[in-house]
Short mmCIF file of C-alpha atoms and ligand atoms in Angstrom, two decimals:
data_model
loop_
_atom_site.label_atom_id
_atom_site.label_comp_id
_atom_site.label_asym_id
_atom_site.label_seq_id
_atom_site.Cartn_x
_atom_site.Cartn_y
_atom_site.Cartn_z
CA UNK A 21 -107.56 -84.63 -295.19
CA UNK A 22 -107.94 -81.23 -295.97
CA UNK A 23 -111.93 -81.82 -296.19
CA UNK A 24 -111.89 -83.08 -292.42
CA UNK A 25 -109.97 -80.41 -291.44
CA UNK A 26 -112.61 -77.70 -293.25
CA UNK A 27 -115.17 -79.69 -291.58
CA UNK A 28 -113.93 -79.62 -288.07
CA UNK A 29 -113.11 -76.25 -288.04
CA UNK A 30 -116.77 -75.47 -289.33
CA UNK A 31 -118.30 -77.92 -286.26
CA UNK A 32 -115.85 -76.32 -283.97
CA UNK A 33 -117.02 -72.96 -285.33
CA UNK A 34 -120.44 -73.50 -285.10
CA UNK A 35 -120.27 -74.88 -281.62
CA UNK A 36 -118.87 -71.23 -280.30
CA UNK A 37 -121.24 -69.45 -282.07
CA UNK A 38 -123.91 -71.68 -279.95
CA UNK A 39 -122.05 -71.24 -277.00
CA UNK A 40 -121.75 -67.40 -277.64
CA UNK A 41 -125.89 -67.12 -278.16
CA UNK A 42 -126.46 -69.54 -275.35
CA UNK A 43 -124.12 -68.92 -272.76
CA UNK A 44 -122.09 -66.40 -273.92
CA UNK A 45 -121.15 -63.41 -271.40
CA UNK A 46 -124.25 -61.41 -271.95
CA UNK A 47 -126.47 -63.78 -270.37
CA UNK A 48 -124.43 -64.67 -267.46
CA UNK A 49 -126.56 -62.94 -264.63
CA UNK A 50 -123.59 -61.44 -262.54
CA UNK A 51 -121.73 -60.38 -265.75
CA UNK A 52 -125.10 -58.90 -267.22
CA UNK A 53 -125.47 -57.08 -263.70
CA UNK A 54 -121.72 -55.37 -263.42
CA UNK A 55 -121.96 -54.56 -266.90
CA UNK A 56 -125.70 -52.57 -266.21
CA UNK A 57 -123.95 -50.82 -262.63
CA UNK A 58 -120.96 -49.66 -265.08
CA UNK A 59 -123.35 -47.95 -267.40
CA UNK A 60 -125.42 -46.87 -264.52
CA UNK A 61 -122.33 -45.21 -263.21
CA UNK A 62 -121.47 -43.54 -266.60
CA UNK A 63 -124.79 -42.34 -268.09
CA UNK A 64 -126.58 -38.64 -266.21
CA UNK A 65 -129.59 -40.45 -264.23
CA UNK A 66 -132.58 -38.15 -263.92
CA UNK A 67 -135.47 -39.08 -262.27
CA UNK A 68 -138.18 -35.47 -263.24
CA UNK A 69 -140.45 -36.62 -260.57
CA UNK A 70 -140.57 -37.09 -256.20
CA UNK A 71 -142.60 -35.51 -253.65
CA UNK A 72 -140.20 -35.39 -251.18
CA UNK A 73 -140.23 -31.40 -250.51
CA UNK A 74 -143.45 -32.57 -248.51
CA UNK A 75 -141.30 -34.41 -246.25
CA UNK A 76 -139.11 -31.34 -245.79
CA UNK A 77 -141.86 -29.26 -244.20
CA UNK A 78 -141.79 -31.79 -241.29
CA UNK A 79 -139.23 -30.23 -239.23
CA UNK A 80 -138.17 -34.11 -237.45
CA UNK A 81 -137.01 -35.41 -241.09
CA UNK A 82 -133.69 -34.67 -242.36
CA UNK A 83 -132.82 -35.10 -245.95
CA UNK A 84 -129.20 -35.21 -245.32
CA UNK A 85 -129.06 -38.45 -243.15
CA UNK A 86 -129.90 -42.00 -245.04
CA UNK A 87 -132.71 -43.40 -243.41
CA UNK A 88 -133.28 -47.77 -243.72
CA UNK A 89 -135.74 -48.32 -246.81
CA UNK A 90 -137.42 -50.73 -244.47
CA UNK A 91 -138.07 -48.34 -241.64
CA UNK A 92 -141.59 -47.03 -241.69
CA UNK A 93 -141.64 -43.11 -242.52
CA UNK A 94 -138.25 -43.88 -243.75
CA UNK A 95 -139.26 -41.97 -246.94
CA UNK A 96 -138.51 -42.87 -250.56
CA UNK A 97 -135.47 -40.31 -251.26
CA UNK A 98 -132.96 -38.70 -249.15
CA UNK A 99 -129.22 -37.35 -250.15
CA UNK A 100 -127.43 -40.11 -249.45
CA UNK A 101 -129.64 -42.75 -250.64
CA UNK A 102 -129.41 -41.30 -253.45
CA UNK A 103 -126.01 -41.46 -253.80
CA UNK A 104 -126.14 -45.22 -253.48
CA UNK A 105 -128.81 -45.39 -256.28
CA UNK A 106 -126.60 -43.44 -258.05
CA UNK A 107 -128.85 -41.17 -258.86
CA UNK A 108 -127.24 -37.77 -260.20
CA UNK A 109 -130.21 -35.19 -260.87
CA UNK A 110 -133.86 -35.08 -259.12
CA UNK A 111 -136.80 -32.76 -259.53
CA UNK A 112 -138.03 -32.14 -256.36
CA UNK A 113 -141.74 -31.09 -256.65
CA UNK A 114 -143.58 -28.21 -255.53
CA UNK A 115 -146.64 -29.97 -254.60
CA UNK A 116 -149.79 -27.75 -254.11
CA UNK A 117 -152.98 -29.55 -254.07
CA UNK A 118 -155.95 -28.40 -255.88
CA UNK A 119 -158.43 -26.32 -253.65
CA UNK A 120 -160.70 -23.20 -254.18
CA UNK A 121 -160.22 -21.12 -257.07
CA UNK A 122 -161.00 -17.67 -254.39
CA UNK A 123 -158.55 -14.80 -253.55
CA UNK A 124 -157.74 -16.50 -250.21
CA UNK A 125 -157.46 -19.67 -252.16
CA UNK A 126 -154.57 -18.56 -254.26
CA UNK A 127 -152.89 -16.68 -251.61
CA UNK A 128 -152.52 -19.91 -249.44
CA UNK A 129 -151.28 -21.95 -252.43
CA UNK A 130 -148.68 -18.84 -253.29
CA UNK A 131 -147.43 -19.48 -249.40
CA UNK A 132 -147.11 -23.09 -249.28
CA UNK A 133 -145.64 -22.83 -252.69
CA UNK A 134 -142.61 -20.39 -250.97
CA UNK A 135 -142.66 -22.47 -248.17
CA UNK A 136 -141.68 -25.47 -249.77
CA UNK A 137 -138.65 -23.28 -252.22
CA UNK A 138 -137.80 -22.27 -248.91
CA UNK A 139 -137.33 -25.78 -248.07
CA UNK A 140 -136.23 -27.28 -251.26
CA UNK A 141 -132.97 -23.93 -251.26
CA UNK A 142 -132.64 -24.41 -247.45
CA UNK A 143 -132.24 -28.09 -248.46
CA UNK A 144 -128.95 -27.04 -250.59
CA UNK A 145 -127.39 -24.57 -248.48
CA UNK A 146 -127.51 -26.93 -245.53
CA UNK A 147 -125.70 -29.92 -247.13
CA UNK A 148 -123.66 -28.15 -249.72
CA UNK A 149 -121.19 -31.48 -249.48
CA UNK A 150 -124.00 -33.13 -251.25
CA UNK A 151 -126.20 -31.42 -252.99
CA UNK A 152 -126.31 -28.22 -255.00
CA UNK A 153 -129.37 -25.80 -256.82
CA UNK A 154 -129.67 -26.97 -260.75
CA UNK A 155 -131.33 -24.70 -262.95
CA UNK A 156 -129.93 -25.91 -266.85
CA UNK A 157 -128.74 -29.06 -268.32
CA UNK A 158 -125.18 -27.74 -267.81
CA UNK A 159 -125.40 -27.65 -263.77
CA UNK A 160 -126.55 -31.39 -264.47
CA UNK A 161 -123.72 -32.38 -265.78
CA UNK A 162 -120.79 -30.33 -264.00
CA UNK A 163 -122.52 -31.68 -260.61
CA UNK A 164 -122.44 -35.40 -261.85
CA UNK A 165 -118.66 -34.86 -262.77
CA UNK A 166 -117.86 -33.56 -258.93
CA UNK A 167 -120.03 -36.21 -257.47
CA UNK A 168 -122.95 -34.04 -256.04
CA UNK A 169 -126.75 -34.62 -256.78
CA UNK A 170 -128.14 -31.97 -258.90
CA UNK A 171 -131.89 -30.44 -257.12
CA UNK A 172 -133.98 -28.93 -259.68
CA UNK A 173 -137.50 -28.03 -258.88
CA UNK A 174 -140.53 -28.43 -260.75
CA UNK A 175 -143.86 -26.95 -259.66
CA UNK A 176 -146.66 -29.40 -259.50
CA UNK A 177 -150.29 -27.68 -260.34
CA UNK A 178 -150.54 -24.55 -261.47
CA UNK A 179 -152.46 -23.26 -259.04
CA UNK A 180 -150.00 -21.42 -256.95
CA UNK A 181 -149.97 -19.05 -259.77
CA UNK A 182 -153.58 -17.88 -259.49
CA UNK A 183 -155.00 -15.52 -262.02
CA UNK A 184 -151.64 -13.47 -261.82
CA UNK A 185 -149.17 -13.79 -264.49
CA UNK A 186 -146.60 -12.47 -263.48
CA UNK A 187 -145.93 -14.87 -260.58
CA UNK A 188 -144.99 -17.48 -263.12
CA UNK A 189 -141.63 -15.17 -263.36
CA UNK A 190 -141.30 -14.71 -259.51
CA UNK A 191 -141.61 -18.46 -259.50
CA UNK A 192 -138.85 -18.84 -262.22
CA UNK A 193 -136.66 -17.03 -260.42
CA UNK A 194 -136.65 -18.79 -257.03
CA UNK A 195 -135.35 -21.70 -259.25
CA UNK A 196 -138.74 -23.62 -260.78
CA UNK A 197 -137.89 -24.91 -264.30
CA UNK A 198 -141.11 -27.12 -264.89
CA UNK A 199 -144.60 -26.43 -264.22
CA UNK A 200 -147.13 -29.25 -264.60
CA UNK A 201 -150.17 -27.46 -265.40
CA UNK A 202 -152.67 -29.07 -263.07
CA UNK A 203 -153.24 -31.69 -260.22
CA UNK A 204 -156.37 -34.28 -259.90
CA UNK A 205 -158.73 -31.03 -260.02
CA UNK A 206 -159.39 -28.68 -263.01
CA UNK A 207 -158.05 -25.05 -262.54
CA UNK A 208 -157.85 -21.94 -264.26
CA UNK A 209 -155.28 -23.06 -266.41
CA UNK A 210 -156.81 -26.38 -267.82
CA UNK A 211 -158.83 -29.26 -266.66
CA UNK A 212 -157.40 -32.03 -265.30
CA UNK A 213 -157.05 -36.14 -266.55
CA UNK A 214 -159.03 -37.09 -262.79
CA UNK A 215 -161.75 -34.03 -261.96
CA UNK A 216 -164.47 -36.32 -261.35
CA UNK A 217 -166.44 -33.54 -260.16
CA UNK A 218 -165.78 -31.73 -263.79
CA UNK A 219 -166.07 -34.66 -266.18
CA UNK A 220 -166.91 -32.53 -269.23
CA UNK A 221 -163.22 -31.62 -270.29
CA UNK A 222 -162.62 -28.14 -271.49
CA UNK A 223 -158.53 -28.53 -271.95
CA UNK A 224 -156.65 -25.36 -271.90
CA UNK A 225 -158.22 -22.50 -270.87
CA UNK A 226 -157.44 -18.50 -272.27
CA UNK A 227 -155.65 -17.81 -269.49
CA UNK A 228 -153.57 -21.62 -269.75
CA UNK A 229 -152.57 -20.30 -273.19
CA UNK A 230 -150.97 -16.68 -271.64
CA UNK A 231 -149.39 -19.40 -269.14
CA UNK A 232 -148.04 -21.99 -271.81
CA UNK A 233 -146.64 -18.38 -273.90
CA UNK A 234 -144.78 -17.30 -270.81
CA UNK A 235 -142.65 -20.41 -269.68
CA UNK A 236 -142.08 -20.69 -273.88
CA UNK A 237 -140.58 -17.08 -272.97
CA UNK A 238 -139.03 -17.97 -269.89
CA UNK A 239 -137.40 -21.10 -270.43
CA UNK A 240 -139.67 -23.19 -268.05
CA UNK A 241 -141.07 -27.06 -269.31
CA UNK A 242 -144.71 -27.27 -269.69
CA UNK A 243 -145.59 -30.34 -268.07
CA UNK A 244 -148.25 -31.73 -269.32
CA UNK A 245 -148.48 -34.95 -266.54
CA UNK A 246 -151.83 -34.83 -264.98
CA UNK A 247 -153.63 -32.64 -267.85
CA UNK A 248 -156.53 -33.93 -269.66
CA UNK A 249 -156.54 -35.27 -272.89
CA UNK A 250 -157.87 -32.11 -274.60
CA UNK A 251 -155.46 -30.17 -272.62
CA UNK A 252 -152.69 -31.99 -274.35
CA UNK A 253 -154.01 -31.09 -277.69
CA UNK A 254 -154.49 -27.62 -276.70
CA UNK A 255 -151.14 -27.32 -275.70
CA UNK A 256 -149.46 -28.91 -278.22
CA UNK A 257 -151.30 -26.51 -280.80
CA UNK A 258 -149.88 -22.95 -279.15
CA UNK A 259 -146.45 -24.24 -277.43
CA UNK A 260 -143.47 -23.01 -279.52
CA UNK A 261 -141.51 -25.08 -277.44
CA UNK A 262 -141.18 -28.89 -276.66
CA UNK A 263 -143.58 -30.15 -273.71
CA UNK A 264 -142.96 -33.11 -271.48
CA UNK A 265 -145.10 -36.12 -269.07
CA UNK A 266 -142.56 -35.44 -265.78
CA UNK A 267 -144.41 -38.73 -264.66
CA UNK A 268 -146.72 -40.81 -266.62
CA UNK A 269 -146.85 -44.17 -268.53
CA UNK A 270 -148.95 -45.28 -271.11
CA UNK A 271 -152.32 -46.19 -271.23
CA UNK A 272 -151.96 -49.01 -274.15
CA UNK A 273 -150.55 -50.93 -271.55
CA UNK A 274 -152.44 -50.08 -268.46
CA UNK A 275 -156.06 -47.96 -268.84
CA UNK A 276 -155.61 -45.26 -266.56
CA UNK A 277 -156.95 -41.75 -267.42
CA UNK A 278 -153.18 -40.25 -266.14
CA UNK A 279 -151.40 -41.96 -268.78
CA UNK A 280 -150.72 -41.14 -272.68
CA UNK A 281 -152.30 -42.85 -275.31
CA UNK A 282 -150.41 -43.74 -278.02
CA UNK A 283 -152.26 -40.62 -280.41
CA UNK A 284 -150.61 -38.32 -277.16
CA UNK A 285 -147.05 -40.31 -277.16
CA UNK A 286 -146.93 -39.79 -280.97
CA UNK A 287 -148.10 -36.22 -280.99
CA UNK A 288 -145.19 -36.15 -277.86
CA UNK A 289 -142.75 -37.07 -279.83
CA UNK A 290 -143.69 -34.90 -283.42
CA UNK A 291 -142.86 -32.00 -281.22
CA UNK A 292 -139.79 -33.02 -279.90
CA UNK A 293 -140.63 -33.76 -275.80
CA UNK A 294 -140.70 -36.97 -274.02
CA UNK A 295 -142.89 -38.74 -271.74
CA UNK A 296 -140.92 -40.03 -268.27
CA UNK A 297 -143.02 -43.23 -267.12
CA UNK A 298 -144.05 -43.15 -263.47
CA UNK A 299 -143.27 -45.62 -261.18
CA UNK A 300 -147.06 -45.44 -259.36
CA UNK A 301 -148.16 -49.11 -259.51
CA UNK A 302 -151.86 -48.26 -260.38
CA UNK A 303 -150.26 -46.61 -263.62
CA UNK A 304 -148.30 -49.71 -264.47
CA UNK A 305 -150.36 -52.17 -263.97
CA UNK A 306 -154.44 -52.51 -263.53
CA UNK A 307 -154.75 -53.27 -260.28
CA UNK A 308 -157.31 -56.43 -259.67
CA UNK A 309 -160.09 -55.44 -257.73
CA UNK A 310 -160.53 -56.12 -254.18
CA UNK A 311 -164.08 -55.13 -252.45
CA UNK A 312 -163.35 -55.29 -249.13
CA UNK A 313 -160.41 -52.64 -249.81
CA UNK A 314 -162.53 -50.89 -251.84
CA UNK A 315 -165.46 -50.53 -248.72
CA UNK A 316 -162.57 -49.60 -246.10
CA UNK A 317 -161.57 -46.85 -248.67
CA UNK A 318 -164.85 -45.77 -249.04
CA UNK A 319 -165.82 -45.50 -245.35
CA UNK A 320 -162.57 -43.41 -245.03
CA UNK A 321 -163.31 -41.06 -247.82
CA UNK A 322 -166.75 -40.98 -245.97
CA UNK A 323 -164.93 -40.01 -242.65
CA UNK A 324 -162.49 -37.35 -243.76
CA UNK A 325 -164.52 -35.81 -246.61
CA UNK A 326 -162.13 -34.59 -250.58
CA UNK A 327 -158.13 -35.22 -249.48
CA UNK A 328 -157.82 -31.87 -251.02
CA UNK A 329 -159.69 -29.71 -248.71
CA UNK A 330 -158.51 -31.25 -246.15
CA UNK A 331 -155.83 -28.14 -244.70
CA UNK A 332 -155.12 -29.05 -241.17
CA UNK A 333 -151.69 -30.91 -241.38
CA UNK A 334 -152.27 -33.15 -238.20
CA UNK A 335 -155.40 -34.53 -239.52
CA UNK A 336 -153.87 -35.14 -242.61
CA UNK A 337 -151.41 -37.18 -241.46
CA UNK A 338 -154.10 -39.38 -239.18
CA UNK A 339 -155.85 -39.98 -242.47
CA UNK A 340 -152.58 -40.87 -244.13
CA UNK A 341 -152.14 -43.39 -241.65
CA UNK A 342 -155.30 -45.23 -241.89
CA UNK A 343 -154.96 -45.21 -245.86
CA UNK A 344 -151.38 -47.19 -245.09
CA UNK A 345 -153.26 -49.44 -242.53
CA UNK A 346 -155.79 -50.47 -244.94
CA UNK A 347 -153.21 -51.10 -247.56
CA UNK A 348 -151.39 -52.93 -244.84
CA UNK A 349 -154.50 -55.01 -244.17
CA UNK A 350 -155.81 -55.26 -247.54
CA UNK A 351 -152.22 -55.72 -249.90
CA UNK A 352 -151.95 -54.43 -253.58
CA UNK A 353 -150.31 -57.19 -255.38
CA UNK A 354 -148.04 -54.27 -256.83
CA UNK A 355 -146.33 -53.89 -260.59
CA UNK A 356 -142.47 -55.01 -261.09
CA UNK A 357 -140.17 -53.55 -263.09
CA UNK A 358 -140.16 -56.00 -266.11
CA UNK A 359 -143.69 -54.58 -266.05
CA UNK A 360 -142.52 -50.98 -265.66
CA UNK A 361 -139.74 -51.28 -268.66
CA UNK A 362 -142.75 -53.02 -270.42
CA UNK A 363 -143.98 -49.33 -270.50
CA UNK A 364 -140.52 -47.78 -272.32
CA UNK A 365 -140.23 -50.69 -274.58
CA UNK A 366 -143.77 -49.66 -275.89
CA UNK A 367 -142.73 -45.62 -276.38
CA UNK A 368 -139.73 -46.82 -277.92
CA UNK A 369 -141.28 -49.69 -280.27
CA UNK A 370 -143.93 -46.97 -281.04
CA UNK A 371 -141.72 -43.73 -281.64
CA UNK A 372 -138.25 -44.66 -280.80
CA UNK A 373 -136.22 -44.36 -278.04
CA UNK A 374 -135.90 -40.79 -278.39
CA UNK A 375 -139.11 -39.75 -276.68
CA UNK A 376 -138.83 -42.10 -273.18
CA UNK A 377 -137.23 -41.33 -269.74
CA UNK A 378 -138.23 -41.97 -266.13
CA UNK A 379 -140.16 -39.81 -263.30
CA UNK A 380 -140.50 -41.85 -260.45
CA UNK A 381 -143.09 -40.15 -258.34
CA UNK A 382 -141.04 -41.11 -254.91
CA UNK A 383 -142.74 -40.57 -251.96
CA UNK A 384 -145.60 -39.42 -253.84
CA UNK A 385 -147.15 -43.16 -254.40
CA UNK A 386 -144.25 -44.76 -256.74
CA UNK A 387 -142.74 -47.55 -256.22
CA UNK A 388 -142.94 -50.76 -257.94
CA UNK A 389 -141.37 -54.35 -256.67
CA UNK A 390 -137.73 -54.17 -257.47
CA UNK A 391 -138.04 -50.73 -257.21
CA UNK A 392 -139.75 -49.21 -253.84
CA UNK A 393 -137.43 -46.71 -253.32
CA UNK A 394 -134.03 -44.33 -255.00
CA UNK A 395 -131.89 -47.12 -253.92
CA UNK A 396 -133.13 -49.58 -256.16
CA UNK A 397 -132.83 -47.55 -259.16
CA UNK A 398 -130.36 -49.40 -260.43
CA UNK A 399 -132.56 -52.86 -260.80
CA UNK A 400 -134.24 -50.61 -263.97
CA UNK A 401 -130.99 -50.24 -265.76
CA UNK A 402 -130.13 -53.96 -265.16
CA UNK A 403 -133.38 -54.51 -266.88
CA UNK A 404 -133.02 -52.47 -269.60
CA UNK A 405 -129.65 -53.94 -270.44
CA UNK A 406 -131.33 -57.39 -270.02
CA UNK A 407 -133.55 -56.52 -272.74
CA UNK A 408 -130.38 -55.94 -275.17
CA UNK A 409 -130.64 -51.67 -274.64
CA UNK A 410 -127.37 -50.30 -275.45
CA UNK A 411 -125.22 -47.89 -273.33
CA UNK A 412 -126.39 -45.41 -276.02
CA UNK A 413 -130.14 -45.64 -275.66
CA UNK A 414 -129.75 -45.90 -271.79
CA UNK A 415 -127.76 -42.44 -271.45
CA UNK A 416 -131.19 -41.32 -273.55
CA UNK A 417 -133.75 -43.11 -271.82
CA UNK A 418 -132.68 -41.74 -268.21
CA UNK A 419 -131.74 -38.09 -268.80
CA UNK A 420 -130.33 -37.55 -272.50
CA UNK A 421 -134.06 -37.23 -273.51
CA UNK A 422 -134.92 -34.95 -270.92
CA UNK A 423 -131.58 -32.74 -271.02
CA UNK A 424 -132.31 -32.79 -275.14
CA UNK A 425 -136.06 -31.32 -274.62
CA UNK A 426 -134.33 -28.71 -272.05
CA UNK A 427 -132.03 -27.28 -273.42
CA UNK A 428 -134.46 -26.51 -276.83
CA UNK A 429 -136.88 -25.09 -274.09
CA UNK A 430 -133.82 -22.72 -272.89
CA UNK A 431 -132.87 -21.95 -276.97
CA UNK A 432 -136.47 -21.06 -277.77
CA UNK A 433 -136.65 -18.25 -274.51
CA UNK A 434 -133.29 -16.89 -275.79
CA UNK A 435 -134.99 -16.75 -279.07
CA UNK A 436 -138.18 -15.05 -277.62
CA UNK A 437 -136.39 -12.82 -275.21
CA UNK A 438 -134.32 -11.76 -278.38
ZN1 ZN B 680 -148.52 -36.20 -259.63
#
């Protein structure tokens, strides 16, 4: 008797523990997805990476009202979108593209530059319900508690700084905490991953070193998204401070000259920083080649001449339209985001998952399907919890990381400034 009993209760045992791996509560879809919102809700989300500050200089768009996703020039990002992605912290970019390294070169950059702070503070002080001025990982978090998104700004090229030092301070001090080195065109900083005019790479320059020294001393993240491979090298040799990728993913995965080999993501990760994979499809995934896109791309490089030298706004914006109708006429099969978390499973497989977060290059060509714009944001965690991440390694992966690599940047300028 005693014998059948043992052996029921082991069959009846076993049977649960199947049920619990098979069809236990993890795997339930709707269970799986309330659990992932929960977290989503708990963890500080960062996302180091939009363009939408370009959006602010057009006077019709306002920030502060949420616009359909589906609507065309509906934009990736505004305040209450991302509310509803539950997104806590953004780093809206100051964009300058690349153009001619000449006096009245750098004086235009320096004024678009303050035009778009301008925009970026004017942003705040107009919606103060919503959205307040971050400059340190502590703003991030006392904002998340009273329900407000955190804006912090990075600066996006270099460039804007010229040959003159001591704007990197000025810029500091209108609230810019990162500064990614370069854009798609070498400058006097460094050369860039996608100069194609340039292809010999030089990497950091003299004067790039006196730059990388003076955001060590200031408390600013060298960014090293965009940079050329030597240029990450060279950085990582003379920073005293931990570096980061605000948006780039890794080229094991997909072979694209703007994203880290696995040498760079290891080197990343030695000294402390942390690579945020972009959300650009291009970067996810190799896009399959389509000739007839190609030839309407080419013709319309042909019309409008370098995208960078182009500096008459209307014009730009005519272009920018018949890029979207090609793309319209000639669709991108684009990434999704099992192929996006692809990317962090890879960083985290290859150095843990103390060196991975997320820069989402919103309205600055990210988006991925399942993701095309802030309010979707949420379809990532869902994903990563899918894959078996813990609440733990979340809270890392979407801003621990980043706030980690921050607040050592802030410690080392105390330290310097000592
Ligand atoms: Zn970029």
């Amino acid at each position: 008797m005693k014998r059948v009993v043992s052996t029921a209760f082991v069959f009846a045992l076993s049977l649960s523990v199947l049920w619990l791996a098979c069809c236990g509560p993890r795997l339930d879809p709707e269970a799986l997805k309330s659990e992932a919102l929960a977290i989503h809700d708990r963890v500080l989300t960062v996302d180091t990476h939009c363009d939408t500050p370009m959006r602010l200089l057009r006077g019709e768009w306002n920030i502060g009202e949420r616009h359909e996703p589906s609507d065309r020039g509906s934009g990736k990002v505004d305040l209450p979108r991302m509310a509803e992605g539950g997104l806590d912290a953004e780093f809206f970019a100051v964009f300058i593209g690349q153009g001619e390294r000449m006096p009245e070169g750098y004086a235009r950059a320096k004024e678009r530059a303050m035009d778009m702070l301008d925009a970026i503070h004017r942003m705040c002080s107009d919606h103060p319900e919503l959205v307040e001025m971050a400059v340190s990982p502590e703003d991030a978090y006392r904002l998340e508690k009273e329900g407000k998104r955190a804006a912090f700004i990075g600066m996006e090229n270099g460039y804007p700084v010229g040959l003159d030092l001591s704007l990197v301070k000025e810029y500091y001090d209108r609230g810019i905490r990162y500064i990614t080195l370069c854009h798609g065109g070498d400058n006097d900083i460094c050369d860039s991953s996608t100069d194609s005019r340039n292809p010999e790479d030089n990497g950091l320059s003299e004067f790039g070193k006196e730059i990388v020294a003076e955001c060590n001393r200031l408390g600013i993240m060298v960014d090293l998204s965009h940079a050329s491979d030597k240029t990450f090298f060279d950085v990582l040799k003379v920073t005293t401070a931990p570096v980061i990728a605000s948006h780039s993913s890794v080229r094991a995965i997909c072979d694209h000259p703007r994203n880290l080999t696995d040498e760079m993501i290891k080197a990343l990760a030695e000294n402390g920083g942390v690579i945020q994979v972009c959300f650009v499809s291009s970067f996810v995934k190799k896009a399959k080649p389509n000739p007839k896109r190609e030839k309407a791309m080419q013709a319309l490089r042909e019309k409008y001449g370098p995208r960078r030298e182009i500096r008459d706004e209307a014009l730009l914006e005519k272009m920018r339209e018949e890029y979207m109708k090609i793309y319209d006429k000639y669709p991108q099969k684009r990434a999704t985001v099992k192929e996006l978390v692809n990317h962090i499973d890879h960083v985290v497989k290859l150095v843990g998952v103390d060196y991975v977060g997320i820069g989402t290059d919103f309205d600055g060509g990210g988006e991925v399907e399942g993701c095309s714009d802030v309010t979707e944001l949420p379809n990532v965690t869902i994903e990563l919890v899918r894959r078996g991440y813990t609440e733990e390694e979340i809270r890392k992966i979407w801003g621990g990381n980043l706030m980690r690599v921050f607040r050592k940047v802030i410690e080392v300028a105390d330290k310097t400034q000592d």
